[in-house]
Amino acid sequence: PHPRSQPQSQPRPEPQLTRRQRAGLLVTLILGSLTALPALSMDMYLPALPEVSSALHTPAASAQLTLTACLLGLAVGQLVVGPMSDQFGRRRPLLIGMGCYVVASAACAFAPTIGTLTGFRLVQGLAGSAGIVIARAVVRDMFDGLAMARFFSTLMLISGVAPILAPVLGGQVLRFTDWRGVFLILTGIGALLVLVAMRWLPETLAPADRHKGGVPEALRTMRGLFADRVFTGYLLVGGFAFAALFAYVSASPFVMQEIYGASPQTFSLLFMVNSIGLVICGQINGKILVGRVSLDRVLGFALCVTGAAAVALLLMTTGVFGKVGLFPVAAGLCVLMSGMGLLMPNANSQGLMRAPHAAGSASALLGTSQFLVGAIASPLVGIAGEQTAVPMALVQLCALLLAAVAFVGLCRPWRTRD
C-alpha cells in the first residue's frame, strides 16, 4: 500500500506505550532500593546492637526493643500508606513518607536515651513502610501478567542484596565510628532516595484510576479476606515463619558476639553467608521448582527442614551435645535461614492466589501480619538475658511448630480447593 494510506499520526502512541511498559534501569534500581530500605534499616544496625546496649546503659532486651519498634512501624504503616496511595497517587505519599524517614533516621543518630531511640525507630519504620507498599503498587501500575512477574523477580534480586551487604557494611562502619554513625549513613541513603525519586520516578496512577473509598473500603476488603480459611492459614504460616526468621535477626548479634565471641566483622560475614543461602534457595524455588513441584509440597518440605534445624539449635544451646562452639550453631542457623528461601515465597504466593480480586489488600495483610508477629517474637528472645541462646532457639521452634499447625489445620493441602 501507498505510505500515505496510513495516517502519519498512528505510530506515535507506540513509543509512549513502550516507555510506560518498560522500566529503565534507573527506575528498576529506585524501586529495588525502596523495597530494600527496610531490610537495610534493620540489618545494617544489627552489629551495633551490643554497643547500643552498652552505650545507653540498658539490657539486651531493651536494645532489641528498638528492632521491635521499627518492625511494628513497618507493619502498621503498610495498612495506612497502601490506601493513601490508591487515593492520592503514588508520588505524594512516597515523597512524604521518605522525607519523614530521613528526619527520623537523623533523630535516631542523636537519641540520648533508649526510650527516645525506640520512639524514633517506630517513626522510622512507619515512614519506611511507604517504600515497600508504593514500590509494589508502581510495578502493578506499569506491568501486567508475565511482564509483572518477571519484573518482580528482578526486584527481588535487587532487594535481596540488602540483607547480604547491610550487616557487612554495618560491621565496617563500626570500625570507624559508633552506632550513631550507622543512622547517619541511613539518613544519607534516605535523602538520596528522596532526591532520585523526586527527579526520575513518575506518577504511575492516573487520577481517573484513583479510589475514593480510602481506608474504610480497604478494611471491608480485608475483613472478607480473613473469612477465607485457607488464606488465613497461609497468612499464619508466613507470619510464624517470619517470627522464626526475626528471632534470628534480633538475637544473633548477642548470640554470636556476646556468647560465642565473634567480632562484629565475623558476625557480619556469617550473617552474609546465611542471607546468601536464603537468596540461593529462593532462586532455586523460583527458577527450578515452581511449575515442576506443587507449591504446597515445597512448603511442607521447607517446614520440615527449618523445624529440624530449630530442634538441632535447641539441643545445642541447651547443652545436650556438650559445649559447642560458634560454627556448629552458625551452621544450624544457616540451614534454618536457607530453608526460609523456600518457605516464605511459597506461603505468600499461595495466599495471594486465594485473592485475585483483592491482590493489593491481600499483599498488605500478608506483609503486615509478618511484621507484627516478628515484632512480638523480638523481645521474647532476650527475656532470659544475654548469657544464653536458648530463648532464640525456643522461639524459633515454637513459631515453626505453629506454622506447621496452621498449614495442616487451615490450609489442608491434601484437599481439592475451589
Coordinates of C-alpha atoms in Angstrom, one line a residue:
P1 CA 0.0 0.0 0.0
H2 CA 1.0 3.6 -0.5
P3 CA 2.7 5.1 2.5
R4 CA 0.1 7.9 2.7
S5 CA -2.7 5.3 3.0
Q6 CA -1.6 5.0 6.7
P7 CA -2.3 8.0 8.9
Q8 CA 1.0 9.6 9.8
S9 CA 0.0 10.1 13.4
Q10 CA -0.9 6.5 14.1
P11 CA 2.5 5.1 15.1
R12 CA 3.1 7.9 17.6
P13 CA 1.4 6.4 20.6
E14 CA 3.6 3.3 20.4
P15 CA 6.8 4.7 21.8
Q16 CA 4.8 6.2 24.7
L17 CA 3.2 2.9 25.5
T18 CA 6.6 1.1 25.3
R19 CA 8.2 3.6 27.6
R20 CA 5.4 3.1 30.1
Q21 CA 5.5 -0.7 30.0
R22 CA 9.3 -1.0 30.1
A23 CA 11.0 0.5 33.2
G24 CA 14.5 1.7 32.6
L25 CA 17.5 0.7 34.6
L26 CA 17.2 3.7 36.9
V27 CA 13.6 3.2 37.7
T28 CA 14.3 -0.5 38.4
L29 CA 17.1 0.5 40.8
I30 CA 14.9 3.1 42.5
L31 CA 12.1 0.5 43.1
G32 CA 14.5 -2.1 44.2
S33 CA 16.1 0.3 46.7
L34 CA 12.8 1.3 48.1
T35 CA 11.8 -2.3 48.8
A36 CA 15.3 -3.0 50.2
L37 CA 15.3 0.1 52.5
P38 CA 13.5 -1.6 55.5
A39 CA 15.9 -4.6 55.4
L40 CA 18.8 -2.1 55.2
S41 CA 17.4 -0.2 58.2
M42 CA 17.2 -3.4 60.2
D43 CA 20.2 -5.4 59.2
M44 CA 22.8 -2.6 58.9
Y45 CA 22.1 -1.8 62.6
L46 CA 22.4 -5.4 63.8
P47 CA 26.2 -5.4 64.5
A48 CA 25.8 -2.3 66.6
L49 CA 23.2 -3.7 69.0
P50 CA 25.6 -4.8 71.7
E51 CA 27.3 -1.4 71.5
V52 CA 23.9 0.4 71.8
S53 CA 23.2 -1.7 74.9
S54 CA 26.5 -0.7 76.5
A55 CA 26.5 3.0 75.4
L56 CA 22.9 3.7 76.6
H57 CA 23.4 1.5 79.8
T58 CA 20.4 -0.7 79.0
P59 CA 19.9 -4.5 79.0
A60 CA 19.9 -6.5 75.8
A61 CA 16.1 -6.9 75.8
S62 CA 15.7 -3.1 75.8
A63 CA 18.1 -2.7 72.9
Q64 CA 16.2 -5.4 71.0
L65 CA 13.0 -3.4 71.5
T66 CA 14.4 -0.8 69.1
L67 CA 14.2 -3.5 66.4
T68 CA 10.7 -4.4 67.6
A69 CA 9.6 -0.7 67.3
C70 CA 10.9 -0.4 63.8
L71 CA 9.2 -3.6 62.8
L72 CA 5.9 -2.5 64.4
G73 CA 6.1 0.7 62.4
L74 CA 6.7 -1.2 59.2
A75 CA 3.6 -3.3 60.0
V76 CA 1.2 -0.6 60.8
G77 CA 2.5 1.8 58.2
Q78 CA 1.7 -0.6 55.3
L79 CA -2.0 -0.6 56.2
V80 CA -2.1 3.2 56.2
V81 CA 0.1 4.0 53.2
G82 CA -1.5 1.5 50.9
P83 CA -5.0 3.0 50.8
M84 CA -3.4 6.5 50.8
S85 CA -1.5 5.7 47.6
D86 CA -4.7 4.4 46.0
Q87 CA -6.5 7.6 46.9
F88 CA -3.9 10.3 46.3
G89 CA -1.5 8.7 43.8
R90 CA 2.0 7.2 44.3
R91 CA 4.4 10.1 44.3
R92 CA 3.0 12.3 47.1
P93 CA 2.7 9.7 49.8
L94 CA 6.1 8.2 48.8
L95 CA 7.9 11.6 49.0
I96 CA 6.2 12.5 52.3
G97 CA 7.0 9.1 53.8
M98 CA 10.6 9.1 52.6
G99 CA 11.1 12.7 53.9
C100 CA 9.8 11.6 57.3
Y101 CA 12.2 8.6 57.1
V102 CA 15.2 11.0 56.7
V103 CA 14.1 13.1 59.7
A104 CA 13.5 10.0 61.9
S105 CA 16.9 8.5 60.9
A106 CA 18.7 11.6 61.8
A107 CA 16.8 11.8 65.1
C108 CA 17.9 8.2 65.9
A109 CA 21.5 9.2 65.4
F110 CA 21.2 11.8 68.2
A111 CA 18.9 9.9 70.6
P112 CA 20.1 10.4 74.2
T113 CA 18.3 7.5 75.8
I114 CA 17.0 4.1 74.8
G115 CA 13.4 5.3 75.2
T116 CA 13.8 8.1 72.7
L117 CA 15.7 5.8 70.3
T118 CA 12.9 3.3 70.5
G119 CA 10.3 6.1 69.7
F120 CA 12.3 7.4 66.8
R121 CA 12.8 3.8 65.4
L122 CA 9.0 3.5 65.5
V123 CA 8.6 6.6 63.4
Q124 CA 11.4 5.4 61.1
G125 CA 9.5 2.1 60.5
L126 CA 6.2 3.9 59.9
A127 CA 7.8 6.2 57.3
G128 CA 9.9 3.5 55.7
S129 CA 6.8 1.4 55.0
A130 CA 5.9 3.8 52.2
G131 CA 8.8 2.4 50.1
I132 CA 7.6 -1.2 50.4
V133 CA 3.9 -0.6 49.6
I134 CA 4.3 2.0 46.9
A135 CA 7.1 0.2 45.1
R136 CA 4.8 -2.8 44.7
A137 CA 1.9 -0.5 43.6
V138 CA 4.1 1.2 41.0
V139 CA 5.0 -2.2 39.5
R140 CA 1.4 -3.1 39.3
D141 CA 0.6 0.2 37.6
M142 CA 3.3 -0.3 34.9
F143 CA 3.1 -4.1 34.2
D144 CA 0.7 -6.9 33.9
G145 CA 0.8 -10.7 33.6
L146 CA 4.1 -12.3 32.9
A147 CA 5.8 -9.0 32.5
M148 CA 4.9 -8.1 36.0
A149 CA 6.1 -11.5 37.3
R150 CA 9.4 -11.1 35.6
F151 CA 9.9 -7.6 37.0
F152 CA 9.0 -8.7 40.5
S153 CA 11.7 -11.4 40.1
T154 CA 14.2 -8.7 39.1
L155 CA 13.1 -6.6 42.0
M156 CA 13.6 -9.4 44.5
L157 CA 17.1 -10.0 43.3
I158 CA 17.9 -6.3 43.8
S159 CA 16.2 -6.1 47.2
G160 CA 17.8 -9.4 48.3
V161 CA 21.2 -7.8 48.2
A162 CA 20.3 -5.6 51.2
P163 CA 20.3 -8.3 53.9
I164 CA 23.6 -9.7 52.4
L165 CA 25.5 -6.4 52.4
A166 CA 23.9 -4.5 55.2
P167 CA 25.4 -6.2 58.2
V168 CA 28.8 -6.3 56.5
L169 CA 28.5 -2.6 55.8
G170 CA 27.4 -2.0 59.4
G171 CA 30.3 -4.0 60.7
Q172 CA 32.8 -2.0 58.7
V173 CA 31.1 1.3 59.7
L174 CA 31.8 0.3 63.3
R175 CA 35.5 0.2 62.6
F176 CA 35.5 4.0 62.1
T177 CA 32.6 5.3 64.1
D178 CA 30.0 4.2 66.7
W179 CA 26.4 3.1 66.4
R180 CA 25.2 6.7 65.7
G181 CA 27.2 6.7 62.5
V182 CA 25.1 3.9 61.2
F183 CA 22.0 6.0 61.5
L184 CA 23.7 9.0 59.8
I185 CA 24.5 6.7 56.8
L186 CA 20.9 5.6 56.7
T187 CA 19.9 9.3 56.8
G188 CA 22.1 9.9 53.7
I189 CA 20.7 6.9 51.9
G190 CA 17.1 8.1 52.6
A191 CA 17.9 11.6 51.4
L192 CA 19.5 10.3 48.2
L193 CA 16.4 8.2 47.5
V194 CA 14.1 11.2 48.0
L195 CA 16.1 13.2 45.5
V196 CA 16.3 10.4 43.0
A197 CA 12.6 9.6 43.3
M198 CA 11.6 13.2 43.0
R199 CA 13.6 13.6 39.8
W200 CA 13.1 10.3 38.0
L201 CA 10.2 8.3 39.4
P202 CA 7.0 9.4 37.6
E203 CA 3.4 9.3 38.9
T204 CA 2.0 6.0 37.6
L205 CA -1.6 6.1 38.9
A206 CA -3.8 8.3 36.7
P207 CA -6.4 10.5 38.6
A208 CA -9.2 8.6 36.9
D209 CA -7.9 5.3 38.4
R210 CA -7.7 6.5 42.0
H211 CA -10.1 5.1 44.6
K212 CA -12.3 7.3 46.7
G213 CA -13.2 4.8 49.4
G214 CA -9.9 5.1 51.3
V215 CA -9.3 3.2 54.5
P216 CA -13.0 2.1 55.1
E217 CA -13.2 0.4 51.8
A218 CA -9.8 -1.3 52.4
L219 CA -10.9 -2.5 55.8
R220 CA -14.1 -4.1 54.3
T221 CA -12.0 -5.9 51.8
M222 CA -9.6 -7.2 54.4
R223 CA -12.4 -8.4 56.6
G224 CA -13.6 -10.5 53.7
L225 CA -10.1 -12.0 53.2
F226 CA -10.0 -13.0 56.8
A227 CA -13.2 -15.0 56.3
D228 CA -11.3 -17.3 53.8
R229 CA -9.9 -20.1 56.0
V230 CA -7.2 -21.1 53.5
F231 CA -6.0 -17.6 53.0
T232 CA -5.8 -17.1 56.8
G233 CA -3.9 -20.3 57.0
Y234 CA -1.2 -19.2 54.6
L235 CA -1.1 -15.8 56.3
L236 CA -0.4 -17.5 59.6
V237 CA 2.2 -19.8 58.0
G238 CA 4.1 -16.8 56.6
G239 CA 3.7 -14.8 59.8
F240 CA 5.0 -17.5 62.1
A241 CA 7.8 -18.3 59.7
F242 CA 8.8 -14.6 59.8
A243 CA 8.8 -14.8 63.6
A244 CA 11.4 -17.6 63.5
L245 CA 13.4 -15.5 61.0
F246 CA 13.2 -12.4 63.0
A247 CA 14.1 -14.2 66.2
Y248 CA 17.4 -14.9 64.5
V249 CA 17.7 -11.3 63.3
S250 CA 17.1 -9.9 66.7
A251 CA 19.1 -12.4 68.8
S252 CA 22.0 -13.3 66.6
P253 CA 24.1 -10.2 67.3
F254 CA 24.2 -11.1 71.0
V255 CA 24.3 -14.9 70.5
M256 CA 27.2 -14.7 68.1
Q257 CA 29.2 -11.8 69.7
E258 CA 28.5 -12.0 73.4
I259 CA 28.0 -15.7 73.9
Y260 CA 30.2 -17.3 71.2
G261 CA 32.9 -14.5 71.0
A262 CA 32.5 -13.4 67.3
S263 CA 33.8 -10.0 66.4
P264 CA 31.3 -7.6 64.7
Q265 CA 33.1 -8.3 61.4
T266 CA 32.9 -12.1 61.8
F267 CA 29.2 -11.8 62.8
S268 CA 28.6 -9.7 59.7
L269 CA 30.3 -12.3 57.4
L270 CA 28.2 -15.1 59.0
F271 CA 25.1 -13.1 58.6
M272 CA 26.0 -12.5 54.9
V273 CA 26.5 -16.3 54.3
N274 CA 23.1 -17.0 55.8
S275 CA 21.5 -14.3 53.7
I276 CA 23.2 -15.8 50.6
G277 CA 21.8 -19.2 51.5
L278 CA 18.3 -17.7 51.7
V279 CA 18.6 -15.9 48.3
I280 CA 20.0 -19.0 46.6
C281 CA 17.2 -21.2 47.9
G282 CA 14.7 -18.6 46.8
Q283 CA 16.1 -18.6 43.3
I284 CA 16.1 -22.4 43.2
N285 CA 12.5 -22.2 44.2
G286 CA 11.5 -19.7 41.5
K287 CA 13.7 -20.9 38.7
I288 CA 13.6 -24.7 39.1
L289 CA 10.9 -25.9 41.5
V290 CA 7.9 -23.7 40.6
G291 CA 6.0 -25.3 37.8
R292 CA 7.6 -28.7 38.4
V293 CA 6.7 -29.4 42.1
S294 CA 3.5 -28.2 43.8
L295 CA 3.9 -25.1 46.0
D296 CA 2.3 -26.9 48.9
R297 CA 4.8 -29.8 48.6
V298 CA 7.8 -27.4 48.6
L299 CA 6.2 -25.5 51.5
G300 CA 5.7 -28.7 53.6
F301 CA 9.3 -29.7 52.8
A302 CA 10.6 -26.3 53.9
L303 CA 8.7 -26.5 57.2
C304 CA 10.3 -29.9 57.9
V305 CA 13.8 -28.6 57.1
T306 CA 13.5 -25.5 59.2
G307 CA 11.8 -27.3 62.0
A308 CA 14.6 -29.9 62.1
A309 CA 17.2 -27.0 62.2
A310 CA 15.3 -25.4 65.1
V311 CA 15.3 -28.7 67.0
A312 CA 19.1 -29.0 66.5
L313 CA 19.7 -25.5 67.6
L314 CA 17.6 -26.0 70.8
L315 CA 19.6 -29.2 71.6
M316 CA 22.9 -27.4 71.0
T317 CA 22.1 -24.4 73.1
T318 CA 20.7 -26.4 76.0
G319 CA 23.9 -28.4 76.2
V320 CA 22.6 -31.8 75.1
F321 CA 25.6 -32.2 72.9
G322 CA 28.0 -30.7 75.4
K323 CA 29.7 -27.4 74.9
V324 CA 29.5 -26.4 71.3
G325 CA 31.4 -23.6 69.6
L326 CA 30.4 -20.8 67.2
F327 CA 30.4 -22.7 63.9
P328 CA 28.0 -25.6 64.8
V329 CA 25.5 -23.0 65.9
A330 CA 26.2 -20.9 62.8
A331 CA 25.7 -24.0 60.6
G332 CA 22.3 -24.7 62.2
L333 CA 21.2 -21.1 61.7
C334 CA 22.4 -21.3 58.1
V335 CA 20.2 -24.3 57.4
L336 CA 17.2 -22.6 59.0
M337 CA 17.7 -19.3 57.1
S338 CA 18.3 -21.1 53.8
G339 CA 15.0 -23.0 54.3
M340 CA 13.2 -19.7 54.6
G341 CA 14.0 -19.1 51.0
L342 CA 11.7 -22.0 50.2
L343 CA 9.1 -21.3 52.9
M344 CA 8.4 -17.6 52.7
P345 CA 7.8 -17.1 48.9
N346 CA 5.5 -20.1 48.6
A347 CA 3.4 -19.1 51.7
N348 CA 3.0 -15.6 50.2
S349 CA 2.3 -16.9 46.7
Q350 CA -0.4 -19.3 47.9
G351 CA -2.0 -16.6 49.9
L352 CA -2.1 -14.2 47.0
M353 CA -3.5 -16.8 44.7
R354 CA -6.5 -17.0 47.0
A355 CA -7.3 -13.3 46.4
P356 CA -7.1 -12.5 42.7
H357 CA -9.9 -9.9 43.3
A358 CA -8.0 -8.1 46.0
A359 CA -4.3 -8.7 45.5
G360 CA -3.3 -5.3 46.9
S361 CA -5.2 -5.8 50.2
A362 CA -4.0 -9.4 50.4
S363 CA -0.4 -8.3 49.9
A364 CA -0.8 -5.6 52.7
L365 CA -2.3 -8.2 55.1
L366 CA 0.4 -10.7 54.4
G367 CA 3.2 -8.2 54.9
T368 CA 1.6 -6.6 58.0
S369 CA 1.0 -9.9 59.7
Q370 CA 4.6 -10.9 59.2
F371 CA 6.0 -7.7 60.7
L372 CA 3.5 -7.8 63.6
V373 CA 4.3 -11.4 64.6
G374 CA 8.0 -10.7 64.1
A375 CA 7.6 -7.7 66.5
I376 CA 6.1 -9.9 69.1
A377 CA 8.9 -12.5 68.7
S378 CA 11.7 -10.0 69.0
P379 CA 11.6 -9.2 72.8
L380 CA 11.0 -12.9 73.7
V381 CA 14.5 -13.9 72.5
G382 CA 16.1 -11.7 75.2
I383 CA 13.8 -12.5 78.0
A384 CA 16.4 -14.7 79.8
G385 CA 19.3 -12.2 79.4
E386 CA 22.4 -12.1 77.3
Q387 CA 24.2 -15.3 78.6
T388 CA 22.1 -17.9 76.9
A389 CA 20.9 -18.7 73.3
V390 CA 18.1 -21.0 74.5
P391 CA 15.3 -18.4 74.1
M392 CA 16.2 -17.8 70.5
A393 CA 16.1 -21.5 69.6
L394 CA 12.9 -22.0 71.6
V395 CA 11.1 -19.1 70.0
Q396 CA 12.1 -20.4 66.6
L397 CA 11.0 -23.9 67.3
C398 CA 7.6 -22.8 68.7
A399 CA 7.0 -20.4 65.8
L400 CA 7.7 -23.1 63.2
L401 CA 5.5 -25.6 65.0
L402 CA 2.7 -23.1 65.0
A403 CA 3.3 -22.5 61.3
A404 CA 3.1 -26.3 60.7
V405 CA -0.2 -26.5 62.7
A406 CA -1.7 -23.6 60.6
F407 CA -0.5 -25.3 57.4
V408 CA -2.1 -28.7 58.3
G409 CA -5.1 -27.4 60.1
L410 CA -6.2 -24.4 58.0
C411 CA -4.6 -24.8 54.5
R412 CA -5.3 -28.6 54.4
P413 CA -3.1 -29.1 51.3
W414 CA -4.3 -32.6 50.6
R415 CA -7.8 -31.4 49.8
T416 CA -9.0 -30.1 46.4
R417 CA -9.9 -26.5 46.7
D418 CA -12.4 -24.4 44.9

